[in-house]
Amino acid sequence: MQRITLINPPHTAIGSRMPREHLPPLGLLSIGGPLIDHGFDVRLIDAEFGPMSPEQIVEAVREQPVDVVMLGHSGSSSAHVTVVRIAELLKRALPDVLIVYGGVHPTYMWDEILRDCHAIDFIVRGEGEQTALDLMRALRWSSNLSAVSGIAYRVNGVNGQPHATPDAPMIRDLDAYRVGWELIDHARYSYWGGKRAVVVQFSRGCPHLCTYCGQRGFWTQWRHRDPVKFAKELARLHREQGVELINFADELPTGSRRMWLAFLNALIAEDVPLLLVGSTRAGDIVRDRDILHLYRKAGVIRFLLGIESYSDATLAAIGKGATMNEDQQAIALLREHGIVSMATYVVGFSEERDADFWRSFRHLVHYDPDQIQLLYATPHRWTPFYDTVKDRQVVQKDTRRWDYKHQVLANPSVPAWRVFLWFKLIEVMVQMRPKVLQRMLAHRDADYRHAMRWYTRIGRRVWMHEVLEFLFLTRREKHGPTLEVFAGKDLSEREYVLAKRVTNAERPSRTGEVAIQFKANSPLMAERSPNILA
C-alpha cells in the first residue's frame, strides 16, 4: 500500500468553469505533503483541467500502478454526485484499488455514503493530514483499523454495516504538516487575470455561530500558523515558483489582531510583490482601522465581507453577530486604504417579497461596495439552518447545482423566475453604478483598477451564462418535495457532537496565542468552501 493517487474531481459550478483559470486543490496538497514525507509514492490528478470526464479520470488513474485512490473537493456537497460516479467507475475498472473519500460532506454523511456507495471503502472524517497518514500506515502494515481515529468503513466486508471510529483529535500545531507543493506544476495555476496563484490557510476555524455555515464545526476551534514561518513560505513560493497572488481559504484569517499583525509585518519584511485576497468579517476591519495601511503595504488588495443580509432581524436570526452600521464602516475603511471591498448578499434566508429585494438593493447602493457577490441560501443537513427550512419546497433536485449559485428552496411569495430576475437585476444595477465605473477606469492604484476590471470581465461572462442556463438548461420543480422529504432528517446534532471535541475554557496554543473556541453548549453549531480531507 505504497502508491497513492489523489484526485481533484471536476466541479459543475459555473464559477469553476467560466474564469478559465484554476487554483490548486489545497486540501489534497495538504494530505499529500505528510504522505510523501513518510515514504509514500503520491501523485495528483487535477480533473478540473479540461474538465476531465469520469471516464477520462479512470484512464488517467490506470496509466500508473496504484494501490489507493483518495478523492476530495472543496465543493464537497455539490461535488458529491461526481465523486460517487468516479468511485463507481474506478472500482469497476480496478476492483483491488482502495478508495478513500474525505471532506466536510462525507465527514457528516459517512454512514449514508458507505451504505449507498459500495465503491467507497473508507471515509476520512474531519481534518485529514494525520488521519489519512494513520490510515495509510495501518493499511501498509495490516494493522487494526479500529485503532485509527477519525475514519469510517464497513465492518465485515462490502455488505457490512458502516462503522465510525472515535473522532480524531483536533490538529493544534498547523505548522507540523507541510503542503505538498511539489505535486503541482505552478505554471498551470492562475487567478486574477493570469497571475500565478496558490490557495493557502493561515488559520482554521471561526468562533462565530452563523447557523448556515457548513464547516464551522468541522474545524472545531480557531487556530493559526506561526506568522513568521507562514510569511517565509509565501515569500519562498514567490521567489522559487513565481507565485504572484495568494488566495486565503481561511474563514477568518484576521481572527487574532496580534497574530495577523505579526504576519503582516513579517511579510512586509520579506519584501516580495505579492497580492493577497481573502474573506473576513467587517468587525475585524473596523477593529483594525489603525493598521489597515499595513494590510495594503503587505499586499492585501481585496477582502470579501460576509455581510449576507441587509436586515438586522435576518442577521440576528442566522446568528451572524454583526450590525449594518459595522458593515458600512468596513467598506468605507477598506476603500480609504486602497483595498477593494466585495459585499455578499444571500437570497433565501427568509421568504422574501418583492419589497424585500428592493430594500436590499437600496441598502447595497447605500453601502457602496466595489464588488458584490449574490448567492442563494443552500441548506446542509448538519447545520441549524436546515431545521428552520426543512418544510420549504425544493425547486432544484440536482444537488450538483447546490453550489450557492442556483436557487434550491422555493419562495411561496415570489416565483423562481422573479427571484432570478431580481438576482440578476441587482447584480447589474449595483456593478454598473457610475461610482463603480469611475473606480474601475480611473482609480489611482493600478492594482485596484486591475482588480475591478478583471472582476467585471469575469462577471459579465458569468452573468450571461447564468441567464442562458436559467432560460434553456436548468430544470426547476414547480411542485417539488419538502426539503426534509427530499434530503432527509436534520443532522445538526452530529455537528454539535463534533464541535464538543474541544471543551471547557480557552487553552493557549503552541505560540502562546489564546485559541478561540466554540461554545459546546450552544444550540448554534455548523459548508461554504472547505478544504477537502484537510
Coordinates of N, CA and C in Angstrom, one line a residue, residues 265-490:
N265 N 3.6 42.2 9.3 CA 4.9 42.8 9.5 C 6.0 41.8 8.9
A266 N 5.8 40.5 9.1 CA 6.8 39.5 8.6 C 6.8 39.5 7.1
L267 N 5.6 39.6 6.5 CA 5.5 39.6 5.0 C 6.1 40.9 4.5
I268 N 5.8 42.0 5.1 CA 6.4 43.3 4.6 C 7.9 43.2 4.7
A269 N 8.5 42.5 5.7 CA 9.9 42.4 5.9 C 10.5 41.5 4.8
E270 N 9.7 40.6 4.3 CA 10.2 39.7 3.2 C 10.4 40.5 1.9
D271 N 9.6 41.6 1.7 CA 9.8 42.5 0.6 C 9.5 41.7 -0.8
V272 N 8.4 41.1 -0.9 CA 8.0 40.4 -2.1 C 6.7 41.0 -2.6
P273 N 6.6 41.2 -4.0 CA 5.4 41.8 -4.6 C 4.2 40.9 -4.7
L274 N 3.7 40.4 -3.6 CA 2.5 39.6 -3.6 C 1.2 40.3 -3.5
L275 N 0.2 39.8 -4.1 CA -1.2 40.3 -3.9 C -1.9 39.3 -3.0
L276 N -2.7 39.8 -2.0 CA -3.4 38.9 -1.1 C -4.9 39.2 -1.3
V277 N -5.7 38.1 -1.4 CA -7.1 38.2 -1.4 C -7.7 37.2 -0.5
G278 N -8.9 37.5 0.1 CA -9.5 36.5 1.1 C -10.8 37.0 1.6
S279 N -11.3 36.4 2.6 CA -12.5 36.8 3.3 C -12.3 37.1 4.7
T280 N -13.1 38.0 5.3 CA -13.0 38.3 6.7 C -14.4 38.8 7.1
R281 N -14.4 39.3 8.4 CA -15.6 39.9 8.9 C -15.5 41.4 9.0
A282 N -16.5 42.1 8.8 CA -16.5 43.5 8.8 C -16.0 44.0 10.2
G283 N -16.3 43.3 11.3 CA -15.9 43.8 12.6 C -14.4 43.8 12.7
D284 N -13.7 42.9 12.1 CA -12.3 42.8 12.2 C -11.6 44.0 11.4
I285 N -12.3 44.4 10.3 CA -11.8 45.6 9.6 C -11.9 46.8 10.4
V286 N -13.1 47.0 11.1 CA -13.3 48.2 11.9 C -12.3 48.1 13.1
R287 N -12.1 47.0 13.7 CA -11.2 46.8 14.8 C -9.8 47.3 14.4
D288 N -9.4 47.0 13.1 CA -8.0 47.2 12.7 C -7.9 48.5 11.9
R289 N -8.7 49.5 12.1 CA -8.7 50.7 11.3 C -7.3 51.4 11.4
D290 N -6.6 51.2 12.5 CA -5.3 51.9 12.7 C -4.2 51.1 12.0
I291 N -4.4 49.9 11.6 CA -3.3 49.2 10.9 C -3.7 48.8 9.5
L292 N -4.7 49.3 9.0 CA -5.1 49.0 7.6 C -4.1 49.4 6.6
H293 N -3.3 50.4 6.9 CA -2.2 50.8 5.9 C -1.2 49.6 5.8
L294 N -1.1 48.8 6.9 CA -0.2 47.7 6.8 C -0.8 46.5 6.0
Y295 N -2.1 46.4 6.1 CA -2.8 45.5 5.2 C -2.3 45.7 3.8
R296 N -2.5 47.0 3.4 CA -2.2 47.3 2.0 C -0.7 47.2 1.6
K297 N 0.1 47.6 2.6 CA 1.6 47.5 2.3 C 2.0 46.1 2.2
A298 N 1.4 45.2 2.9 CA 1.7 43.7 2.8 C 1.2 43.1 1.5
G299 N 0.3 43.8 0.8 CA -0.2 43.3 -0.4 C -1.7 43.0 -0.5
V300 N -2.4 43.2 0.6 CA -3.9 42.9 0.6 C -4.5 43.8 -0.4
I301 N -5.2 43.2 -1.4 CA -5.9 44.0 -2.5 C -7.4 43.9 -2.4
R302 N -7.9 42.8 -1.8 CA -9.4 42.6 -1.7 C -9.7 41.7 -0.6
F303 N -10.8 42.1 0.1 CA -11.4 41.3 1.1 C -12.9 41.2 0.8
L304 N -13.4 39.9 0.8 CA -14.8 39.7 0.8 C -15.3 39.8 2.2
L305 N -16.4 40.6 2.4 CA -17.0 40.7 3.6 C -18.3 39.9 3.6
G306 N -18.4 39.0 4.5 CA -19.6 38.1 4.6 C -20.8 38.8 5.2
I307 N -21.3 39.8 4.5 CA -22.4 40.6 5.1 C -23.7 39.8 5.1
E308 N -24.0 39.1 4.0 CA -25.1 38.2 3.9 C -26.5 38.8 3.8
S309 N -26.8 39.7 4.7 CA -28.2 40.3 4.7 C -28.1 41.8 5.0
Y310 N -29.1 42.5 4.6 CA -29.2 43.9 4.9 C -30.4 44.2 5.8
S311 N -30.7 43.2 6.6 CA -31.7 43.3 7.6 C -31.2 42.9 9.0
D312 N -31.2 43.8 10.0 CA -30.7 43.4 11.3 C -31.5 42.2 11.9
A313 N -32.8 42.1 11.5 CA -33.6 40.9 12.0 C -33.1 39.6 11.4
T314 N -32.8 39.6 10.1 CA -32.2 38.4 9.5 C -30.8 38.1 10.0
L315 N -30.0 39.1 10.2 CA -28.7 38.9 10.7 C -28.7 38.2 12.1
A316 N -29.7 38.7 12.9 CA -29.8 38.1 14.2 C -30.4 36.6 14.1
A317 N -31.3 36.4 13.2 CA -31.9 35.1 13.0 C -30.9 34.0 12.6
I318 N -29.9 34.4 11.8 CA -28.9 33.5 11.3 C -27.6 33.5 12.1
G319 N -27.7 34.2 13.3 CA -26.6 34.2 14.2 C -25.3 34.8 13.7
K320 N -25.5 35.8 12.8 CA -24.3 36.4 12.2 C -23.4 37.2 13.2
G321 N -24.0 37.8 14.2 CA -23.3 38.6 15.1 C -22.6 39.8 14.6
A322 N -23.3 40.5 13.6 CA -22.8 41.7 13.0 C -23.9 42.7 13.0
T323 N -23.5 44.0 12.7 CA -24.5 45.0 12.6 C -24.4 45.7 11.2
M324 N -25.5 46.3 10.7 CA -25.4 47.0 9.5 C -24.4 48.2 9.5
N325 N -24.4 48.9 10.7 CA -23.5 50.0 10.8 C -22.0 49.6 10.7
E326 N -21.7 48.5 11.3 CA -20.3 48.0 11.2 C -20.0 47.6 9.8
D327 N -20.9 47.0 9.1 CA -20.6 46.6 7.7 C -20.3 47.8 6.8
Q328 N -21.1 48.9 7.0 CA -20.9 50.1 6.2 C -19.5 50.7 6.5
Q329 N -19.2 50.7 7.8 CA -17.9 51.3 8.2 C -16.7 50.5 7.5
A330 N -16.8 49.2 7.5 CA -15.7 48.3 7.0 C -15.5 48.6 5.5
I331 N -16.6 48.8 4.7 CA -16.4 49.1 3.3 C -15.8 50.4 3.1
A332 N -16.2 51.4 3.8 CA -15.6 52.7 3.7 C -14.1 52.7 4.1
L333 N -13.7 52.0 5.2 CA -12.4 51.9 5.6 C -11.5 51.2 4.6
L334 N -12.0 50.1 4.0 CA -11.2 49.4 3.0 C -10.9 50.3 1.8
R335 N -11.9 51.1 1.4 CA -11.7 52.0 0.2 C -10.7 53.1 0.6
E336 N -10.8 53.6 1.8 CA -9.9 54.6 2.2 C -8.4 54.2 2.1
H337 N -8.2 52.9 2.2 CA -6.8 52.4 2.2 C -6.5 51.6 0.9
G338 N -7.3 51.8 -0.1 CA -7.0 51.3 -1.4 C -7.2 49.8 -1.5
I339 N -8.1 49.2 -0.7 CA -8.4 47.8 -0.7 C -9.8 47.6 -1.3
V340 N -10.0 46.8 -2.2 CA -11.3 46.5 -2.9 C -12.2 45.8 -1.9
S341 N -13.4 46.2 -1.7 CA -14.4 45.5 -0.9 C -15.4 44.8 -1.7
M342 N -15.6 43.5 -1.4 CA -16.7 42.7 -2.0 C -17.7 42.4 -0.9
A343 N -18.9 42.8 -1.2 CA -20.0 42.5 -0.3 C -20.9 41.4 -0.8
T344 N -21.3 40.5 0.1 CA -22.2 39.4 -0.3 C -23.6 39.7 0.1
Y345 N -24.6 39.1 -0.7 CA -26.0 39.2 -0.4 C -26.5 37.8 -0.6
V346 N -27.1 37.2 0.4 CA -27.6 35.8 0.3 C -29.1 35.9 0.2
V347 N -29.7 35.3 -0.9 CA -31.1 35.3 -1.1 C -31.6 34.0 -0.6
G348 N -32.7 34.0 0.2 CA -33.4 32.8 0.6 C -33.3 32.5 2.1
F349 N -32.6 33.3 2.9 CA -32.6 33.0 4.4 C -34.1 33.1 4.9
S350 N -34.8 34.0 4.3 CA -36.2 34.1 4.7 C -37.0 34.1 3.4
E351 N -38.3 34.1 3.5 CA -39.2 34.1 2.3 C -39.4 35.5 1.9
E352 N -38.5 36.1 1.2 CA -38.5 37.5 0.8 C -39.7 37.8 -0.1
R353 N -40.2 39.0 -0.1 CA -41.1 39.5 -1.0 C -40.4 40.5 -1.9
D354 N -41.1 41.0 -3.0 CA -40.5 41.9 -3.9 C -40.0 43.1 -3.2
A355 N -40.7 43.6 -2.2 CA -40.3 44.8 -1.5 C -39.0 44.6 -0.7
D356 N -38.8 43.3 -0.3 CA -37.5 43.0 0.4 C -36.3 43.0 -0.5
F357 N -36.5 42.6 -1.7 CA -35.5 42.6 -2.7 C -35.1 44.1 -3.0
W358 N -36.1 44.9 -3.2 CA -35.9 46.3 -3.5 C -35.2 47.0 -2.3
R359 N -35.6 46.6 -1.1 CA -34.9 47.2 0.1 C -33.5 46.8 0.1
S360 N -33.2 45.6 -0.2 CA -31.8 45.1 -0.1 C -31.0 45.8 -1.2
F361 N -31.5 46.0 -2.4 CA -30.8 46.7 -3.4 C -30.5 48.1 -2.9
R362 N -31.4 48.8 -2.3 CA -31.1 50.1 -1.8 C -30.1 50.1 -0.8
H363 N -30.1 49.1 0.1 CA -29.0 49.0 1.1 C -27.7 48.8 0.5
L364 N -27.6 47.9 -0.5 CA -26.4 47.7 -1.2 C -25.8 49.0 -1.8
V365 N -26.7 49.8 -2.5 CA -26.2 51.0 -3.1 C -25.7 52.0 -2.0
H366 N -26.4 52.0 -0.8 CA -26.0 52.9 0.3 C -24.7 52.4 0.9
Y367 N -24.5 51.1 1.0 CA -23.2 50.6 1.5 C -22.0 50.9 0.5
D368 N -22.3 50.9 -0.8 CA -21.4 51.3 -1.8 C -20.1 50.4 -1.9
P369 N -20.3 49.1 -2.0 CA -19.2 48.2 -2.1 C -18.6 48.3 -3.5
D370 N -17.3 48.0 -3.7 CA -16.7 48.0 -5.0 C -17.2 46.8 -5.9
Q371 N -17.4 45.7 -5.2 CA -17.9 44.5 -5.9 C -18.9 43.8 -5.1
I372 N -19.8 43.0 -5.7 CA -20.8 42.3 -5.0 C -20.8 40.8 -5.4
Q373 N -21.2 40.0 -4.5 CA -21.4 38.6 -4.9 C -22.8 38.1 -4.3
L374 N -23.7 37.9 -5.2 CA -25.0 37.4 -4.8 C -25.0 35.9 -4.8
L375 N -25.6 35.3 -3.7 CA -25.6 33.9 -3.5 C -27.0 33.4 -3.1
Y376 N -27.3 32.2 -3.2 CA -28.6 31.6 -2.7 C -28.3 30.8 -1.4
A377 N -29.2 30.9 -0.5 CA -29.1 30.1 0.7 C -29.1 28.7 0.4
T378 N -28.2 27.9 0.8 CA -28.1 26.5 0.5 C -28.0 25.7 1.7
P379 N -29.0 24.8 2.0 CA -29.1 24.1 3.3 C -28.3 22.9 3.3
H380 N -27.5 22.7 4.4 CA -26.8 21.5 4.7 C -27.4 20.8 5.9
R381 N -27.5 19.5 5.9 CA -28.3 18.8 6.9 C -27.7 18.9 8.3
W382 N -26.4 19.2 8.4 CA -25.8 19.2 9.7 C -25.7 20.6 10.3
T383 N -26.4 21.6 9.7 CA -26.4 23.0 10.2 C -27.8 23.3 10.8
P384 N -27.8 24.1 11.8 CA -29.1 24.5 12.4 C -30.0 25.2 11.5
F385 N -29.5 25.9 10.4 CA -30.3 26.5 9.4 C -31.3 25.5 8.7
Y386 N -30.8 24.3 8.6 CA -31.5 23.2 7.9 C -32.9 23.0 8.5
D387 N -32.9 22.9 9.9 CA -34.1 22.6 10.6 C -35.1 23.8 10.4
T388 N -34.7 25.0 10.2 CA -35.6 26.1 10.1 C -36.3 26.2 8.7
V389 N -35.7 25.4 7.7 CA -36.3 25.5 6.4 C -36.7 24.1 5.9
K390 N -36.7 23.1 6.7 CA -36.9 21.7 6.3 C -38.3 21.5 5.7
D391 N -39.3 22.4 6.0 CA -40.6 22.3 5.4 C -40.8 23.1 4.1
R392 N -39.8 23.8 3.7 CA -39.9 24.6 2.4 C -39.7 23.6 1.2
Q393 N -40.3 23.9 0.1 CA -40.3 23.1 -1.1 C -38.9 23.3 -1.8
V394 N -38.4 22.2 -2.4 CA -37.2 22.2 -3.1 C -37.5 22.5 -4.6
V395 N -36.8 23.5 -5.2 CA -37.1 23.8 -6.6 C -36.0 23.2 -7.5
Q396 N -34.8 22.8 -6.9 CA -33.7 22.3 -7.6 C -33.3 20.9 -7.0
K397 N -33.6 19.8 -7.7 CA -33.3 18.5 -7.1 C -32.0 18.0 -7.6
D398 N -31.3 18.6 -8.5 CA -29.9 18.2 -8.9 C -28.9 18.8 -7.9
T399 N -28.4 18.0 -7.0 CA -27.6 18.5 -6.0 C -26.2 19.0 -6.5
R400 N -25.9 18.7 -7.7 CA -24.7 19.3 -8.3 C -24.8 20.8 -8.5
R401 N -26.1 21.3 -8.4 CA -26.3 22.7 -8.5 C -26.6 23.3 -7.1
W402 N -26.3 22.6 -6.1 CA -26.4 23.2 -4.8 C -25.1 23.8 -4.4
D403 N -24.7 24.8 -5.2 CA -23.4 25.5 -5.2 C -23.5 26.9 -4.8
Y404 N -24.6 27.4 -4.2 CA -24.8 28.8 -3.8 C -25.1 29.7 -5.0
K405 N -25.0 29.2 -6.2 CA -25.3 30.0 -7.4 C -26.6 29.6 -8.1
H406 N -27.3 28.6 -7.5 CA -28.6 28.2 -8.0 C -29.6 28.2 -6.9
Q407 N -30.9 28.6 -7.2 CA -31.9 28.6 -6.1 C -32.3 27.1 -5.8
V408 N -32.3 26.8 -4.5 CA -32.6 25.5 -4.0 C -34.0 25.5 -3.4
L409 N -34.3 26.5 -2.6 CA -35.6 26.5 -1.8 C -36.6 27.4 -2.5
A410 N -37.8 26.9 -2.6 CA -38.9 27.7 -3.2 C -39.3 28.9 -2.3
N411 N -39.7 29.9 -2.9 CA -40.2 31.1 -2.1 C -41.7 31.2 -2.5
P412 N -42.6 30.9 -1.5 CA -44.0 30.9 -1.8 C -44.5 32.3 -2.2
S413 N -43.8 33.3 -1.9 CA -44.3 34.7 -2.2 C -43.8 35.2 -3.6
V414 N -42.7 34.7 -4.0 CA -42.1 35.1 -5.3 C -41.7 33.9 -6.1
P415 N -42.2 33.7 -7.3 CA -41.9 32.6 -8.1 C -40.4 32.6 -8.5
A416 N -39.9 31.4 -8.9 CA -38.4 31.3 -9.1 C -38.0 32.2 -10.2
W417 N -38.8 32.4 -11.3 CA -38.3 33.3 -12.4 C -38.2 34.7 -11.9
R418 N -39.0 35.2 -10.9 CA -38.9 36.5 -10.5 C -37.8 36.7 -9.5
V419 N -37.5 35.7 -8.7 CA -36.4 35.7 -7.8 C -35.1 35.8 -8.6
F420 N -35.0 35.0 -9.7 CA -33.8 35.1 -10.6 C -33.7 36.5 -11.2
L421 N -34.9 37.1 -11.6 CA -34.9 38.4 -12.2 C -34.3 39.4 -11.3
W422 N -34.8 39.4 -10.0 CA -34.3 40.3 -9.0 C -32.8 40.1 -8.8
F423 N -32.4 38.9 -8.8 CA -31.0 38.5 -8.5 C -30.1 39.1 -9.6
K424 N -30.5 38.9 -10.9 CA -29.6 39.4 -12.0 C -29.7 41.0 -12.1
L425 N -30.9 41.5 -11.9 CA -31.0 43.0 -11.9 C -30.2 43.7 -10.9
I426 N -30.2 43.1 -9.6 CA -29.4 43.7 -8.6 C -27.9 43.7 -8.9
E427 N -27.5 42.6 -9.5 CA -26.1 42.5 -9.9 C -25.7 43.6 -10.9
V428 N -26.5 43.7 -11.9 CA -26.2 44.7 -12.9 C -26.3 46.2 -12.4
M429 N -27.4 46.4 -11.6 CA -27.6 47.8 -11.2 C -26.5 48.3 -10.2
V430 N -26.1 47.3 -9.3 CA -25.0 47.7 -8.4 C -23.7 47.8 -9.0
Q431 N -23.3 46.9 -9.9 CA -22.0 46.9 -10.5 C -21.8 48.0 -11.6
M432 N -22.9 48.5 -12.2 CA -22.8 49.4 -13.2 C -23.1 50.9 -12.8
R433 N -23.1 51.1 -11.5 CA -23.2 52.5 -11.0 C -22.0 53.3 -11.4
P434 N -22.3 54.6 -11.7 CA -21.2 55.5 -12.1 C -20.0 55.5 -11.2
K435 N -20.2 55.4 -9.8 CA -19.1 55.4 -8.9 C -18.2 54.1 -9.1
V436 N -18.8 53.0 -9.4 CA -18.1 51.8 -9.6 C -17.3 51.9 -10.9
L437 N -17.9 52.4 -12.0 CA -17.2 52.5 -13.2 C -16.1 53.5 -13.1
Q438 N -16.2 54.6 -12.4 CA -15.2 55.5 -12.2 C -13.9 54.9 -11.5
R439 N -14.2 54.1 -10.5 CA -13.1 53.4 -9.8 C -12.4 52.4 -10.7
M440 N -13.2 51.7 -11.6 CA -12.7 50.7 -12.5 C -11.8 51.4 -13.5
L441 N -12.2 52.5 -14.0 CA -11.5 53.2 -15.1 C -10.4 54.2 -14.7
A442 N -10.5 54.8 -13.5 CA -9.7 55.9 -13.2 C -9.1 55.9 -11.8
H443 N -9.2 54.8 -11.1 CA -8.6 54.8 -9.8 C -7.1 55.0 -9.9
R444 N -6.5 55.6 -8.9 CA -5.1 56.0 -9.0 C -4.2 54.8 -8.8
D445 N -4.7 53.7 -8.2 CA -3.9 52.5 -7.9 C -4.1 51.5 -9.0
A446 N -3.0 51.1 -9.7 CA -3.1 50.2 -10.8 C -3.6 48.8 -10.4
D447 N -3.2 48.3 -9.2 CA -3.7 47.0 -8.7 C -5.2 47.1 -8.5
Y448 N -5.6 48.2 -7.9 CA -7.1 48.4 -7.7 C -7.8 48.4 -9.0
R449 N -7.3 49.1 -10.0 CA -8.0 49.2 -11.3 C -8.1 47.8 -11.9
H450 N -6.9 47.0 -11.8 CA -6.9 45.7 -12.4 C -7.9 44.8 -11.7
A451 N -8.0 44.9 -10.4 CA -9.0 44.0 -9.7 C -10.4 44.3 -10.1
M452 N -10.7 45.6 -10.3 CA -12.1 46.0 -10.7 C -12.3 45.5 -12.1
R453 N -11.4 45.7 -13.0 CA -11.6 45.4 -14.4 C -11.7 43.9 -14.6
W454 N -10.8 43.1 -13.9 CA -10.8 41.7 -14.0 C -12.2 41.1 -13.6
Y455 N -12.6 41.6 -12.4 CA -13.9 41.1 -11.9 C -15.1 41.4 -12.8
T456 N -15.0 42.6 -13.4 CA -16.1 43.0 -14.3 C -16.1 42.1 -15.6
R457 N -14.9 41.8 -16.1 CA -14.9 40.9 -17.3 C -15.4 39.5 -17.0
I458 N -15.0 39.0 -15.8 CA -15.4 37.7 -15.4 C -16.9 37.7 -15.2
G459 N -17.4 38.7 -14.4 CA -18.8 38.8 -14.0 C -19.7 38.9 -15.3
R460 N -19.2 39.6 -16.3 CA -20.0 39.8 -17.5 C -20.3 38.4 -18.1
R461 N -19.2 37.6 -18.2 CA -19.3 36.3 -18.9 C -20.2 35.4 -18.0
V462 N -20.0 35.4 -16.7 CA -20.8 34.5 -15.8 C -22.3 34.9 -15.9
W463 N -22.5 36.2 -15.9 CA -23.9 36.8 -15.9 C -24.6 36.3 -17.1
M464 N -24.0 36.4 -18.3 CA -24.7 35.9 -19.5 C -24.9 34.4 -19.5
H465 N -23.9 33.7 -19.0 CA -24.0 32.2 -19.0 C -25.1 31.8 -18.0
E466 N -25.2 32.5 -16.9 CA -26.3 32.1 -15.9 C -27.7 32.4 -16.5
V467 N -27.8 33.5 -17.2 CA -29.1 33.8 -17.8 C -29.5 32.8 -18.8
L468 N -28.6 32.4 -19.7 CA -28.9 31.4 -20.7 C -29.2 30.1 -20.1
E469 N -28.4 29.7 -19.0 CA -28.6 28.5 -18.4 C -30.0 28.4 -17.7
F470 N -30.4 29.5 -17.1 CA -31.7 29.6 -16.4 C -32.8 29.4 -17.5
L471 N -32.7 30.1 -18.6 CA -33.7 30.1 -19.6 C -33.8 28.7 -20.4
F472 N -32.7 28.1 -20.6 CA -32.7 26.9 -21.5 C -32.2 25.6 -21.0
L473 N -31.4 25.6 -19.9 CA -30.7 24.4 -19.5 C -31.1 23.9 -18.1
T474 N -31.7 24.7 -17.2 CA -31.9 24.3 -15.9 C -33.4 23.9 -15.7
R475 N -33.6 22.8 -15.1 CA -34.9 22.3 -14.8 C -35.3 22.6 -13.4
R476 N -36.4 23.2 -13.2 CA -36.9 23.6 -11.8 C -38.2 22.9 -11.5
E477 N -38.3 22.5 -10.3 CA -39.6 21.8 -9.8 C -40.6 22.8 -9.5
K478 N -41.8 22.6 -10.1 CA -42.9 23.5 -9.8 C -43.6 23.2 -8.5
H479 N -43.7 21.9 -8.3 CA -44.3 21.4 -7.0 C -43.4 20.3 -6.4
G480 N -42.2 20.8 -6.0 CA -41.2 19.8 -5.5 C -41.5 19.4 -4.1
P481 N -40.8 18.4 -3.6 CA -41.0 17.9 -2.3 C -40.4 18.8 -1.3
T482 N -40.8 18.6 0.0 CA -40.2 19.5 1.0 C -38.7 19.1 1.2
L483 N -38.0 20.0 1.7 CA -36.5 19.7 1.9 C -36.3 18.4 2.7
E484 N -37.0 18.3 3.8 CA -36.8 17.1 4.6 C -37.2 15.8 3.9
V485 N -38.2 15.8 3.1 CA -38.6 14.6 2.3 C -37.6 14.3 1.3
F486 N -37.0 15.3 0.7 CA -36.0 15.1 -0.4 C -34.7 14.8 0.1
A487 N -34.2 15.5 1.1 CA -32.8 15.3 1.6 C -32.6 14.5 2.8
G488 N -33.6 14.4 3.7 CA -33.5 13.6 4.9 C -33.6 14.4 6.1
K489 N -33.5 13.7 7.2 CA -33.6 14.3 8.6 C -32.5 15.3 8.9
D490 N -32.8 16.2 9.8 CA -31.8 17.1 10.3 C -30.7 16.4 11.0

